[in-house]
Amino acid sequence: MVSTNLKSQYDAYVMPTYGRFDVSFVRGEGATLYGEDGREYIDFASGIGVNSVGYAHPDWVKAVSAQAGTLAHVSNLYHTLPGAKLAERLCALSGMEKVFFANSGAEANEGLIKCARKYSHDKYGEGRAAVVTLVNSFHGRTVTTLAATGQESFHQHFMPFTGGFRHVPAGDLEALQTQPGDVCAVLLELVQGEGGVLPLDKEYVQSVAGLCRKNDWLLCVDEVQTGIARTGTWFAFQQYGIKPDIVSFAKGIAGGLPLGGFMTGEKTSDVLTPGTHATTFGANPVCCAAALATLDILEGVLSDVGRKAGLIRAALEEKNPENLAGIRGLGLMIGLSVKGAPRDYAQSALDKGLVVLTAGKDAVRLLPPLTISEKELEKGLKILCEVLL
Ligand SMILES: *Cc1c(COP(=O)(O)O)cnc(C)c1O
């Protein structure tokens, strides 16, 4: 429950853009959150895929505190160590070549799109700037990333949207083959997250990669939700046998602090030159120190992601609750298709002490911290099964 005080403060001063649940959290530890009233909640949501190492992990707290007490920000007019170390580390983990740091997923995708368009403009000139994305995709909430998002419900209120985006159905190769000659890039989520936790078919993705190579379209992957160990590899593209030209990331990278960015490869690393792209907070030292600590912690649990996902699936399959119609996803990014409104299940889970998310029209979405203990998993699964009964 939320105290009347807090609620009236929200009502008076905070814009009503979110349908918030009637709970207020005051602290967390591991994969457990504590409410204002001291009540315990198992977390299967990670603040929407952000808290990949849970709450208040001692190594993360130490790294953030140390950096905050040393140098919090100086801007990109100067060099700072945490961003450089993090960029090197991300390139090593991904096989990509260079990194641009931003502050959120939408901003990461904005940069990715600018990079793709400039690549094409430098090489081919005007008239080749269209970016093709998938129906049911989600790429962010800025005016441009809303245009990139392939869902009509997001194309309201804010007209005119940025031009030059087209959406094709996932799995429909012909819709891509028959594109006019103005395409510069294809942008994909390998598992559509907000759209319902829908993994793309591997063969389809490899065919898209082939088409991209053939036409010199840049293959761009939005790993804002799938990235940073969430699906059981550092990046989901590593399970699809493809080599993207640009990859964006955000959510889980810094374990709870705002950080995003995109990585480029051979074709795209020299596209953005001085003055063509920037952001004041980019590579913020505290966020980058948090990310370095997060990667260290995740290194120790990465090989467990598949096993933990297996535990969740096995528990649900064994109990086979009546309102569960199917399980999908990749690694610890799991979608449960449910009978009835997903939000109702999220509400009753919360009432019983479990935090879950929803996605698309039919799914309860699970994005637990990757460091979740088996005990916490078990507790959460017990509640989840009750809720789906
Ligand atoms: C969440 C998300 C975004 C947007 O990230 P923000 O940090 O909210 O701007 C973009 N793409 C995907 C795939 C996402 O899941």
mmCIF file of C-alpha atoms and ligand atoms in Angstrom:
data_model
loop_
_atom_site.group_PDB
_atom_site.id
_atom_site.type_symbol
_atom_site.label_atom_id
_atom_site.label_comp_id
_atom_site.label_asym_id
_atom_site.label_seq_id
_atom_site.Cartn_x
_atom_site.Cartn_y
_atom_site.Cartn_z
ATOM 1 C CA MET A 1 0.000 0.000 0.000
ATOM 2 C CA VAL A 2 1.011 3.609 -0.526
ATOM 3 C CA SER A 3 0.576 6.074 2.309
ATOM 4 C CA THR A 4 -2.093 8.706 1.738
ATOM 5 C CA ASN A 5 0.591 11.355 2.027
ATOM 6 C CA LEU A 6 2.765 9.959 -0.735
ATOM 7 C CA LYS A 7 -0.223 9.413 -2.943
ATOM 8 C CA SER A 8 -1.493 12.956 -2.575
ATOM 9 C CA GLN A 9 2.009 14.284 -3.268
ATOM 10 C CA TYR A 10 2.053 12.271 -6.492
ATOM 11 C CA ASP A 11 -1.407 13.469 -7.425
ATOM 12 C CA ALA A 12 -0.454 17.083 -6.791
ATOM 13 C CA TYR A 13 3.006 17.256 -8.351
ATOM 14 C CA VAL A 14 3.815 14.309 -10.641
ATOM 15 C CA MET A 15 2.445 14.102 -14.184
ATOM 16 C CA PRO A 16 -0.060 11.310 -14.466
ATOM 17 C CA THR A 17 1.751 9.444 -17.277
ATOM 18 C CA TYR A 18 1.951 6.051 -15.561
ATOM 19 C CA GLY A 19 -0.705 3.602 -14.378
ATOM 20 C CA ARG A 20 1.126 2.925 -11.109
ATOM 21 C CA PHE A 21 0.324 0.006 -8.846
ATOM 22 C CA ASP A 22 -0.738 0.857 -5.325
ATOM 23 C CA VAL A 23 2.592 -0.076 -3.730
ATOM 24 C CA SER A 24 5.559 1.982 -2.600
ATOM 25 C CA PHE A 25 8.999 0.389 -2.254
ATOM 26 C CA VAL A 26 11.602 1.680 0.145
ATOM 27 C CA ARG A 27 14.519 -0.737 -0.201
ATOM 28 C CA GLY A 28 15.742 -3.947 -1.771
ATOM 29 C CA GLU A 29 18.286 -6.656 -1.175
ATOM 30 C CA GLY A 30 19.142 -9.415 -3.631
ATOM 31 C CA ALA A 31 15.971 -10.130 -5.568
ATOM 32 C CA THR A 32 13.741 -9.091 -2.676
ATOM 33 C CA LEU A 33 12.002 -5.727 -2.359
ATOM 34 C CA TYR A 34 10.536 -4.230 0.796
ATOM 35 C CA GLY A 35 7.414 -2.094 0.873
ATOM 36 C CA GLU A 36 6.704 0.980 2.962
ATOM 37 C CA ASP A 37 4.916 -1.273 5.450
ATOM 38 C CA GLY A 38 7.925 -3.628 5.730
ATOM 39 C CA ARG A 39 6.269 -6.235 3.553
ATOM 40 C CA GLU A 40 8.497 -8.495 1.462
ATOM 41 C CA TYR A 41 8.128 -8.934 -2.294
ATOM 42 C CA ILE A 42 10.031 -11.311 -4.562
ATOM 43 C CA ASP A 43 11.143 -9.446 -7.647
ATOM 44 C CA PHE A 44 10.605 -11.061 -11.066
ATOM 45 C CA ALA A 45 10.742 -7.695 -12.846
ATOM 46 C CA SER A 46 14.124 -6.025 -12.148
ATOM 47 C CA GLY A 47 12.635 -2.558 -12.592
ATOM 48 C CA ILE A 48 11.850 -3.578 -16.210
ATOM 49 C CA GLY A 49 15.042 -5.490 -16.896
ATOM 50 C CA VAL A 50 17.338 -2.930 -15.288
ATOM 51 C CA ASN A 51 18.387 -4.412 -11.943
ATOM 52 C CA SER A 52 20.224 -7.339 -13.491
ATOM 53 C CA VAL A 53 22.326 -7.791 -10.334
ATOM 54 C CA GLY A 54 19.434 -7.298 -7.919
ATOM 55 C CA TYR A 55 19.307 -4.624 -5.239
ATOM 56 C CA ALA A 56 22.193 -3.258 -3.169
ATOM 57 C CA HIS A 57 24.749 -5.816 -4.339
ATOM 58 C CA PRO A 58 27.787 -4.994 -2.122
ATOM 59 C CA ASP A 59 30.292 -4.880 -5.035
ATOM 60 C CA TRP A 60 27.995 -2.591 -7.021
ATOM 61 C CA VAL A 61 27.387 -0.303 -4.037
ATOM 62 C CA LYS A 62 31.131 -0.122 -3.377
ATOM 63 C CA ALA A 63 31.980 0.748 -6.992
ATOM 64 C CA VAL A 64 29.254 3.406 -7.252
ATOM 65 C CA SER A 65 30.098 4.980 -3.889
ATOM 66 C CA ALA A 66 33.814 5.065 -4.675
ATOM 67 C CA GLN A 67 33.278 6.722 -8.059
ATOM 68 C CA ALA A 68 30.719 9.177 -6.640
ATOM 69 C CA GLY A 69 33.265 10.160 -4.015
ATOM 70 C CA THR A 70 36.010 10.629 -6.619
ATOM 71 C CA LEU A 71 34.598 12.145 -9.817
ATOM 72 C CA ALA A 72 30.930 12.114 -10.781
ATOM 73 C CA HIS A 73 30.937 14.050 -14.048
ATOM 74 C CA VAL A 74 33.114 16.285 -16.214
ATOM 75 C CA SER A 75 31.479 15.923 -19.682
ATOM 76 C CA ASN A 76 32.915 14.491 -22.865
ATOM 77 C CA LEU A 77 35.211 17.441 -23.450
ATOM 78 C CA TYR A 78 37.769 15.445 -21.447
ATOM 79 C CA HIS A 79 38.918 11.829 -20.990
ATOM 80 C CA THR A 80 37.763 9.733 -18.025
ATOM 81 C CA LEU A 81 38.769 6.174 -17.181
ATOM 82 C CA PRO A 82 35.492 4.337 -16.402
ATOM 83 C CA GLY A 83 33.976 4.992 -19.852
ATOM 84 C CA ALA A 84 37.132 3.926 -21.662
ATOM 85 C CA LYS A 85 37.397 0.718 -19.629
ATOM 86 C CA LEU A 86 33.735 -0.039 -20.171
ATOM 87 C CA ALA A 87 33.943 0.551 -23.924
ATOM 88 C CA GLU A 88 36.924 -1.805 -24.189
ATOM 89 C CA ARG A 89 35.113 -4.422 -22.121
ATOM 90 C CA LEU A 90 31.905 -4.211 -24.179
ATOM 91 C CA CYS A 91 33.846 -4.567 -27.428
ATOM 92 C CA ALA A 92 35.604 -7.650 -26.043
ATOM 93 C CA LEU A 93 32.281 -9.199 -24.951
ATOM 94 C CA SER A 94 30.465 -8.457 -28.204
ATOM 95 C CA GLY A 95 33.102 -8.557 -30.929
ATOM 96 C CA MET A 96 32.006 -5.056 -31.969
ATOM 97 C CA GLU A 97 34.564 -2.284 -32.545
ATOM 98 C CA LYS A 98 33.463 1.002 -30.978
ATOM 99 C CA VAL A 99 30.964 2.331 -28.459
ATOM 100 C CA PHE A 100 28.964 5.533 -28.093
ATOM 101 C CA PHE A 101 27.490 6.026 -24.615
ATOM 102 C CA ALA A 102 24.049 7.554 -24.126
ATOM 103 C CA ASN A 103 21.623 7.541 -21.184
ATOM 104 C CA SER A 104 18.619 5.444 -22.143
ATOM 105 C CA GLY A 105 17.321 2.938 -24.640
ATOM 106 C CA ALA A 106 15.484 5.475 -26.754
ATOM 107 C CA GLU A 107 18.533 7.713 -26.899
ATOM 108 C CA ALA A 108 20.709 4.731 -27.810
ATOM 109 C CA ASN A 109 18.384 3.926 -30.713
ATOM 110 C CA GLU A 110 18.294 7.567 -31.813
ATOM 111 C CA GLY A 111 22.095 7.428 -32.148
ATOM 112 C CA LEU A 112 21.927 4.073 -33.905
ATOM 113 C CA ILE A 113 19.485 5.510 -36.459
ATOM 114 C CA LYS A 114 21.636 8.612 -37.007
ATOM 115 C CA CYS A 115 24.677 6.400 -37.548
ATOM 116 C CA ALA A 116 22.821 4.191 -40.044
ATOM 117 C CA ARG A 117 21.505 7.169 -42.010
ATOM 118 C CA LYS A 118 24.889 8.892 -42.124
ATOM 119 C CA TYR A 119 26.588 5.702 -43.304
ATOM 120 C CA SER A 120 24.228 5.596 -46.244
ATOM 121 C CA HIS A 121 24.340 9.341 -46.918
ATOM 122 C CA ASP A 122 28.157 9.377 -46.934
ATOM 123 C CA LYS A 123 28.261 6.490 -49.388
ATOM 124 C CA TYR A 124 25.175 6.903 -51.571
ATOM 125 C CA GLY A 125 23.907 10.466 -51.013
ATOM 126 C CA GLU A 126 20.279 11.546 -50.593
ATOM 127 C CA GLY A 127 17.181 9.375 -50.916
ATOM 128 C CA ARG A 128 18.411 6.251 -49.139
ATOM 129 C CA ALA A 129 17.444 6.864 -45.520
ATOM 130 C CA ALA A 130 14.524 4.520 -44.863
ATOM 131 C CA VAL A 131 14.780 2.247 -41.841
ATOM 132 C CA VAL A 132 12.698 -0.911 -41.883
ATOM 133 C CA THR A 133 11.570 -2.281 -38.519
ATOM 134 C CA LEU A 134 9.140 -5.022 -37.543
ATOM 135 C CA VAL A 135 5.452 -4.918 -36.814
ATOM 136 C CA ASN A 136 4.910 -5.224 -33.049
ATOM 137 C CA SER A 137 8.383 -3.883 -32.249
ATOM 138 C CA PHE A 138 9.243 -1.366 -29.545
ATOM 139 C CA HIS A 139 12.181 1.026 -29.864
ATOM 140 C CA GLY A 140 11.455 3.881 -27.449
ATOM 141 C CA ARG A 141 9.360 6.958 -26.691
ATOM 142 C CA THR A 142 11.075 9.851 -28.460
ATOM 143 C CA VAL A 143 9.350 11.165 -31.588
ATOM 144 C CA THR A 144 11.786 9.268 -33.834
ATOM 145 C CA THR A 145 11.862 5.995 -31.907
ATOM 146 C CA LEU A 146 8.060 6.053 -31.707
ATOM 147 C CA ALA A 147 8.094 6.251 -35.504
ATOM 148 C CA ALA A 148 10.479 3.267 -35.512
ATOM 149 C CA THR A 149 8.155 1.356 -33.182
ATOM 150 C CA GLY A 150 5.918 -0.925 -35.242
ATOM 151 C CA GLN A 151 2.697 -0.585 -33.257
ATOM 152 C CA GLU A 152 -0.164 1.673 -34.339
ATOM 153 C CA SER A 153 -1.109 2.396 -30.730
ATOM 154 C CA PHE A 154 2.143 4.357 -30.403
ATOM 155 C CA HIS A 155 1.481 6.475 -33.486
ATOM 156 C CA GLN A 156 -1.093 8.762 -31.856
ATOM 157 C CA HIS A 157 -1.185 12.298 -30.444
ATOM 158 C CA PHE A 158 2.265 13.514 -31.475
ATOM 159 C CA MET A 159 2.049 14.001 -35.228
ATOM 160 C CA PRO A 160 4.007 14.613 -37.312
ATOM 161 C CA PHE A 161 6.337 11.704 -36.541
ATOM 162 C CA THR A 162 9.815 11.438 -38.061
ATOM 163 C CA GLY A 163 9.512 10.133 -41.613
ATOM 164 C CA GLY A 164 11.446 7.314 -43.233
ATOM 165 C CA PHE A 165 10.285 4.304 -41.219
ATOM 166 C CA ARG A 166 8.435 1.278 -42.578
ATOM 167 C CA HIS A 167 7.253 -1.796 -40.695
ATOM 168 C CA VAL A 168 7.152 -5.346 -42.005
ATOM 169 C CA PRO A 169 5.714 -8.425 -40.257
ATOM 170 C CA ALA A 170 8.257 -10.620 -38.451
ATOM 171 C CA GLY A 171 8.960 -13.779 -40.432
ATOM 172 C CA ASP A 172 7.798 -12.269 -43.749
ATOM 173 C CA LEU A 173 10.953 -12.312 -45.848
ATOM 174 C CA GLU A 174 9.146 -11.295 -49.014
ATOM 175 C CA ALA A 175 8.032 -8.031 -47.416
ATOM 176 C CA LEU A 176 11.715 -7.210 -47.049
ATOM 177 C CA GLN A 177 12.749 -8.493 -50.472
ATOM 178 C CA THR A 178 10.212 -6.218 -52.139
ATOM 179 C CA GLN A 179 11.283 -2.984 -50.427
ATOM 180 C CA PRO A 180 11.950 -0.005 -52.701
ATOM 181 C CA GLY A 181 15.512 1.229 -53.235
ATOM 182 C CA ASP A 182 15.494 3.806 -50.435
ATOM 183 C CA VAL A 183 16.400 1.473 -47.556
ATOM 184 C CA CYS A 184 19.542 2.087 -45.493
ATOM 185 C CA ALA A 185 18.957 -0.243 -42.542
ATOM 186 C CA VAL A 186 16.874 -2.939 -40.919
ATOM 187 C CA LEU A 187 16.338 -2.629 -37.165
ATOM 188 C CA LEU A 188 15.242 -5.664 -35.123
ATOM 189 C CA GLU A 189 14.672 -6.814 -31.571
ATOM 190 C CA LEU A 190 15.653 -10.486 -31.606
ATOM 191 C CA VAL A 191 13.115 -11.119 -28.870
ATOM 192 C CA GLN A 192 10.323 -8.564 -29.065
ATOM 193 C CA GLY A 193 10.060 -7.480 -25.444
ATOM 194 C CA GLU A 194 7.290 -4.945 -24.869
ATOM 195 C CA GLY A 195 5.437 -6.501 -27.821
ATOM 196 C CA GLY A 196 4.904 -9.754 -25.903
ATOM 197 C CA VAL A 197 8.255 -11.563 -25.420
ATOM 198 C CA LEU A 198 8.288 -13.047 -28.915
ATOM 199 C CA PRO A 199 11.608 -14.534 -30.058
ATOM 200 C CA LEU A 200 12.314 -14.228 -33.769
ATOM 201 C CA ASP A 201 12.935 -17.383 -35.736
ATOM 202 C CA LYS A 202 16.662 -18.046 -36.192
ATOM 203 C CA GLU A 203 16.428 -18.938 -39.875
ATOM 204 C CA TYR A 204 14.422 -15.800 -40.592
ATOM 205 C CA VAL A 205 17.003 -13.634 -38.823
ATOM 206 C CA GLN A 206 19.837 -15.244 -40.773
ATOM 207 C CA SER A 207 17.962 -14.652 -44.027
ATOM 208 C CA VAL A 208 17.469 -10.999 -43.043
ATOM 209 C CA ALA A 209 21.208 -10.790 -42.380
ATOM 210 C CA GLY A 210 21.838 -12.222 -45.862
ATOM 211 C CA LEU A 211 19.509 -9.667 -47.477
ATOM 212 C CA CYS A 212 21.262 -6.889 -45.588
ATOM 213 C CA ARG A 213 24.651 -8.033 -46.827
ATOM 214 C CA LYS A 214 23.421 -8.306 -50.400
ATOM 215 C CA ASN A 215 21.853 -4.818 -50.442
ATOM 216 C CA ASP A 216 24.344 -3.038 -48.184
ATOM 217 C CA TRP A 217 21.536 -2.374 -45.701
ATOM 218 C CA LEU A 218 22.906 -2.085 -42.186
ATOM 219 C CA LEU A 219 21.785 -4.886 -39.890
ATOM 220 C CA CYS A 220 20.877 -3.099 -36.642
ATOM 221 C CA VAL A 221 19.876 -4.955 -33.508
ATOM 222 C CA ASP A 222 18.068 -3.315 -30.595
ATOM 223 C CA GLU A 223 19.414 -5.191 -27.563
ATOM 224 C CA VAL A 224 18.110 -2.682 -25.036
ATOM 225 C CA GLN A 225 16.131 -5.458 -23.328
ATOM 226 C CA THR A 226 17.827 -8.637 -24.605
ATOM 227 C CA GLY A 227 21.401 -7.471 -23.998
ATOM 228 C CA ILE A 228 23.888 -7.764 -21.132
ATOM 229 C CA ALA A 229 23.389 -11.442 -20.279
ATOM 230 C CA ARG A 230 19.577 -11.325 -20.055
ATOM 231 C CA THR A 231 19.062 -14.126 -22.592
ATOM 232 C CA GLY A 232 21.952 -16.325 -21.441
ATOM 233 C CA THR A 233 24.682 -14.849 -23.644
ATOM 234 C CA TRP A 234 26.124 -11.326 -23.353
ATOM 235 C CA PHE A 235 24.032 -10.330 -26.354
ATOM 236 C CA ALA A 236 21.154 -12.213 -27.939
ATOM 237 C CA PHE A 237 22.672 -11.844 -31.429
ATOM 238 C CA GLN A 238 25.384 -14.259 -30.292
ATOM 239 C CA GLN A 239 22.736 -17.008 -30.226
ATOM 240 C CA TYR A 240 21.440 -16.132 -33.679
ATOM 241 C CA GLY A 241 24.687 -16.666 -35.583
ATOM 242 C CA ILE A 242 24.712 -13.143 -37.023
ATOM 243 C CA LYS A 243 27.144 -10.234 -36.941
ATOM 244 C CA PRO A 244 25.206 -6.957 -36.710
ATOM 245 C CA ASP A 245 26.528 -3.651 -38.029
ATOM 246 C CA ILE A 246 25.131 -1.681 -35.075
ATOM 247 C CA VAL A 247 23.849 -2.892 -31.688
ATOM 248 C CA SER A 248 22.088 -0.766 -29.061
ATOM 249 C CA PHE A 249 21.936 -1.567 -25.346
ATOM 250 C CA ALA A 250 20.635 0.077 -22.156
ATOM 251 C CA LYS A 251 18.353 -1.331 -19.433
ATOM 252 C CA GLY A 252 20.524 -3.942 -17.636
ATOM 253 C CA ILE A 253 23.965 -2.499 -18.381
ATOM 254 C CA ALA A 254 24.570 -0.472 -15.216
ATOM 255 C CA GLY A 255 22.549 -2.506 -12.708
ATOM 256 C CA GLY A 256 20.147 0.330 -11.849
ATOM 257 C CA LEU A 257 21.743 3.570 -13.031
ATOM 258 C CA PRO A 258 20.782 5.229 -16.324
ATOM 259 C CA LEU A 259 23.161 4.216 -19.097
ATOM 260 C CA GLY A 260 22.698 3.155 -22.695
ATOM 261 C CA GLY A 261 24.598 3.239 -25.918
ATOM 262 C CA PHE A 262 25.321 1.618 -29.222
ATOM 263 C CA MET A 263 28.219 -0.311 -30.664
ATOM 264 C CA THR A 264 29.462 -0.251 -34.220
ATOM 265 C CA GLY A 265 31.371 -2.719 -36.410
ATOM 266 C CA GLU A 266 33.677 -2.611 -39.405
ATOM 267 C CA LYS A 267 31.340 -0.664 -41.709
ATOM 268 C CA THR A 268 30.037 1.801 -39.164
ATOM 269 C CA SER A 269 32.822 2.649 -36.702
ATOM 270 C CA ASP A 270 34.115 5.719 -38.566
ATOM 271 C CA VAL A 271 30.721 7.135 -39.567
ATOM 272 C CA LEU A 272 30.060 9.485 -36.663
ATOM 273 C CA THR A 273 32.818 12.094 -36.710
ATOM 274 C CA PRO A 274 33.495 15.030 -34.338
ATOM 275 C CA GLY A 275 30.452 17.252 -34.002
ATOM 276 C CA THR A 276 27.967 14.816 -35.581
ATOM 277 C CA HIS A 277 26.679 13.294 -32.343
ATOM 278 C CA ALA A 278 26.942 14.066 -28.628
ATOM 279 C CA THR A 279 25.171 13.945 -25.284
ATOM 280 C CA THR A 280 26.130 15.837 -22.119
ATOM 281 C CA PHE A 281 25.789 12.958 -19.670
ATOM 282 C CA GLY A 282 27.262 10.295 -21.990
ATOM 283 C CA ALA A 283 29.805 7.941 -20.363
ATOM 284 C CA ASN A 284 29.022 9.442 -16.967
ATOM 285 C CA PRO A 285 31.783 8.050 -14.716
ATOM 286 C CA VAL A 286 29.434 6.888 -11.928
ATOM 287 C CA CYS A 287 27.186 5.051 -14.393
ATOM 288 C CA CYS A 288 30.192 3.509 -16.146
ATOM 289 C CA ALA A 289 31.722 2.397 -12.826
ATOM 290 C CA ALA A 290 28.348 0.832 -11.990
ATOM 291 C CA ALA A 291 28.369 -0.946 -15.353
ATOM 292 C CA LEU A 292 31.899 -2.291 -14.839
ATOM 293 C CA ALA A 293 30.870 -3.708 -11.448
ATOM 294 C CA THR A 294 27.675 -5.092 -12.998
ATOM 295 C CA LEU A 295 29.648 -6.909 -15.718
ATOM 296 C CA ASP A 296 32.016 -8.372 -13.101
ATOM 297 C CA ILE A 297 29.070 -9.715 -11.106
ATOM 298 C CA LEU A 298 27.291 -10.994 -14.212
ATOM 299 C CA GLU A 299 30.398 -12.871 -15.341
ATOM 300 C CA GLY A 300 29.887 -15.088 -12.289
ATOM 301 C CA VAL A 301 26.220 -15.851 -13.020
ATOM 302 C CA LEU A 302 26.058 -15.837 -16.828
ATOM 303 C CA SER A 303 26.387 -19.610 -17.098
ATOM 304 C CA ASP A 304 23.489 -19.999 -14.632
ATOM 305 C CA VAL A 305 20.972 -18.015 -16.681
ATOM 306 C CA GLY A 306 19.895 -20.997 -18.779
ATOM 307 C CA ARG A 307 19.614 -23.253 -15.744
ATOM 308 C CA LYS A 308 17.480 -20.733 -13.817
ATOM 309 C CA ALA A 309 15.247 -20.250 -16.852
ATOM 310 C CA GLY A 310 14.902 -24.040 -16.952
ATOM 311 C CA LEU A 311 13.854 -24.093 -13.281
ATOM 312 C CA ILE A 312 11.100 -21.557 -13.976
ATOM 313 C CA ARG A 313 9.822 -23.457 -17.003
ATOM 314 C CA ALA A 314 9.962 -26.817 -15.209
ATOM 315 C CA ALA A 315 8.065 -25.512 -12.170
ATOM 316 C CA LEU A 316 5.343 -23.995 -14.344
ATOM 317 C CA GLU A 317 5.073 -27.066 -16.567
ATOM 318 C CA GLU A 318 4.841 -29.363 -13.557
ATOM 319 C CA LYS A 319 2.091 -27.333 -11.854
ATOM 320 C CA ASN A 320 0.503 -26.595 -15.225
ATOM 321 C CA PRO A 321 -1.835 -23.921 -13.783
ATOM 322 C CA GLU A 322 -5.154 -23.551 -15.539
ATOM 323 C CA ASN A 323 -4.684 -19.973 -16.749
ATOM 324 C CA LEU A 324 -1.275 -20.537 -18.293
ATOM 325 C CA ALA A 325 -1.624 -21.073 -22.032
ATOM 326 C CA GLY A 326 2.054 -21.147 -23.037
ATOM 327 C CA ILE A 327 5.633 -20.231 -22.175
ATOM 328 C CA ARG A 328 8.003 -18.420 -24.537
ATOM 329 C CA GLY A 329 11.176 -16.355 -24.452
ATOM 330 C CA LEU A 330 14.930 -16.726 -24.288
ATOM 331 C CA GLY A 331 16.996 -17.153 -21.111
ATOM 332 C CA LEU A 332 15.627 -15.090 -18.225
ATOM 333 C CA MET A 333 13.380 -13.087 -20.523
ATOM 334 C CA ILE A 334 10.197 -15.079 -20.231
ATOM 335 C CA GLY A 335 6.667 -14.499 -21.494
ATOM 336 C CA LEU A 336 3.731 -16.448 -20.118
ATOM 337 C CA SER A 337 0.685 -16.270 -22.316
ATOM 338 C CA VAL A 338 -2.291 -16.143 -19.982
ATOM 339 C CA LYS A 339 -6.048 -16.369 -20.276
ATOM 340 C CA GLY A 340 -7.606 -12.979 -19.544
ATOM 341 C CA ALA A 341 -5.981 -9.626 -18.852
ATOM 342 C CA PRO A 342 -2.253 -9.816 -17.932
ATOM 343 C CA ARG A 343 -2.566 -6.731 -15.708
ATOM 344 C CA ASP A 344 -5.026 -8.597 -13.446
ATOM 345 C CA TYR A 345 -2.421 -11.323 -12.839
ATOM 346 C CA ALA A 346 0.266 -8.720 -12.160
ATOM 347 C CA GLN A 347 -2.071 -7.134 -9.599
ATOM 348 C CA SER A 348 -2.884 -10.386 -7.823
ATOM 349 C CA ALA A 349 0.798 -11.398 -7.840
ATOM 350 C CA LEU A 350 1.623 -8.084 -6.191
ATOM 351 C CA ASP A 351 -1.124 -8.643 -3.626
ATOM 352 C CA LYS A 352 0.549 -11.959 -2.745
ATOM 353 C CA GLY A 353 4.115 -10.550 -2.640
ATOM 354 C CA LEU A 354 5.503 -11.073 -6.147
ATOM 355 C CA VAL A 355 6.432 -8.393 -8.678
ATOM 356 C CA VAL A 356 5.916 -9.322 -12.353
ATOM 357 C CA LEU A 357 5.511 -7.362 -15.593
ATOM 358 C CA THR A 358 3.154 -7.610 -18.518
ATOM 359 C CA ALA A 359 3.880 -7.464 -22.251
ATOM 360 C CA GLY A 360 1.774 -7.246 -25.391
ATOM 361 C CA LYS A 361 -1.876 -8.217 -25.231
ATOM 362 C CA ASP A 362 -1.650 -11.621 -23.603
ATOM 363 C CA ALA A 363 1.572 -11.985 -21.637
ATOM 364 C CA VAL A 364 2.827 -11.867 -18.094
ATOM 365 C CA ARG A 365 6.519 -11.027 -18.494
ATOM 366 C CA LEU A 366 9.276 -12.220 -16.167
ATOM 367 C CA LEU A 367 12.661 -10.452 -16.062
ATOM 368 C CA PRO A 368 14.074 -11.506 -12.672
ATOM 369 C CA PRO A 369 17.490 -10.244 -11.540
ATOM 370 C CA LEU A 370 20.089 -12.566 -13.094
ATOM 371 C CA THR A 371 21.593 -12.998 -9.618
ATOM 372 C CA ILE A 372 18.320 -14.263 -8.089
ATOM 373 C CA SER A 373 18.906 -17.068 -5.573
ATOM 374 C CA GLU A 374 17.207 -20.426 -5.921
ATOM 375 C CA LYS A 375 15.375 -19.779 -2.668
ATOM 376 C CA GLU A 376 13.944 -16.521 -4.004
ATOM 377 C CA LEU A 377 13.092 -18.233 -7.288
ATOM 378 C CA GLU A 378 11.207 -20.971 -5.448
ATOM 379 C CA LYS A 379 9.281 -18.479 -3.302
ATOM 380 C CA GLY A 380 8.347 -16.440 -6.359
ATOM 381 C CA LEU A 381 7.325 -19.473 -8.400
ATOM 382 C CA LYS A 382 5.044 -20.698 -5.631
ATOM 383 C CA ILE A 383 3.181 -17.382 -5.703
ATOM 384 C CA LEU A 384 3.170 -17.295 -9.503
ATOM 385 C CA CYS A 385 1.593 -20.733 -9.720
ATOM 386 C CA GLU A 386 -1.091 -19.741 -7.201
ATOM 387 C CA VAL A 387 -1.886 -16.631 -9.188
ATOM 388 C CA LEU A 388 -2.217 -18.547 -12.451
ATOM 389 C CA LEU A 389 -4.364 -21.285 -10.942
HETATM 390 C C1 LIG B 1 12.855 -0.395 -23.034
HETATM 391 C C2 LIG B 1 13.220 -0.468 -24.454
HETATM 392 C C3 LIG B 1 13.561 0.682 -25.188
HETATM 393 C C4 LIG B 1 13.477 2.065 -24.593
HETATM 394 O O1 LIG B 1 14.364 2.254 -23.545
HETATM 395 P P1 LIG B 1 14.220 3.545 -22.586
HETATM 396 O O2 LIG B 1 15.387 3.442 -21.679
HETATM 397 O O3 LIG B 1 12.905 3.432 -21.903
HETATM 398 O O4 LIG B 1 14.275 4.739 -23.472
HETATM 399 C C5 LIG B 1 13.964 0.521 -26.496
HETATM 400 N N1 LIG B 1 14.019 -0.687 -27.072
HETATM 401 C C6 LIG B 1 13.709 -1.814 -26.407
HETATM 402 C C7 LIG B 1 13.821 -3.140 -27.083
HETATM 403 C C8 LIG B 1 13.278 -1.742 -25.088
HETATM 404 O O5 LIG B 1 12.937 -2.855 -24.423
#
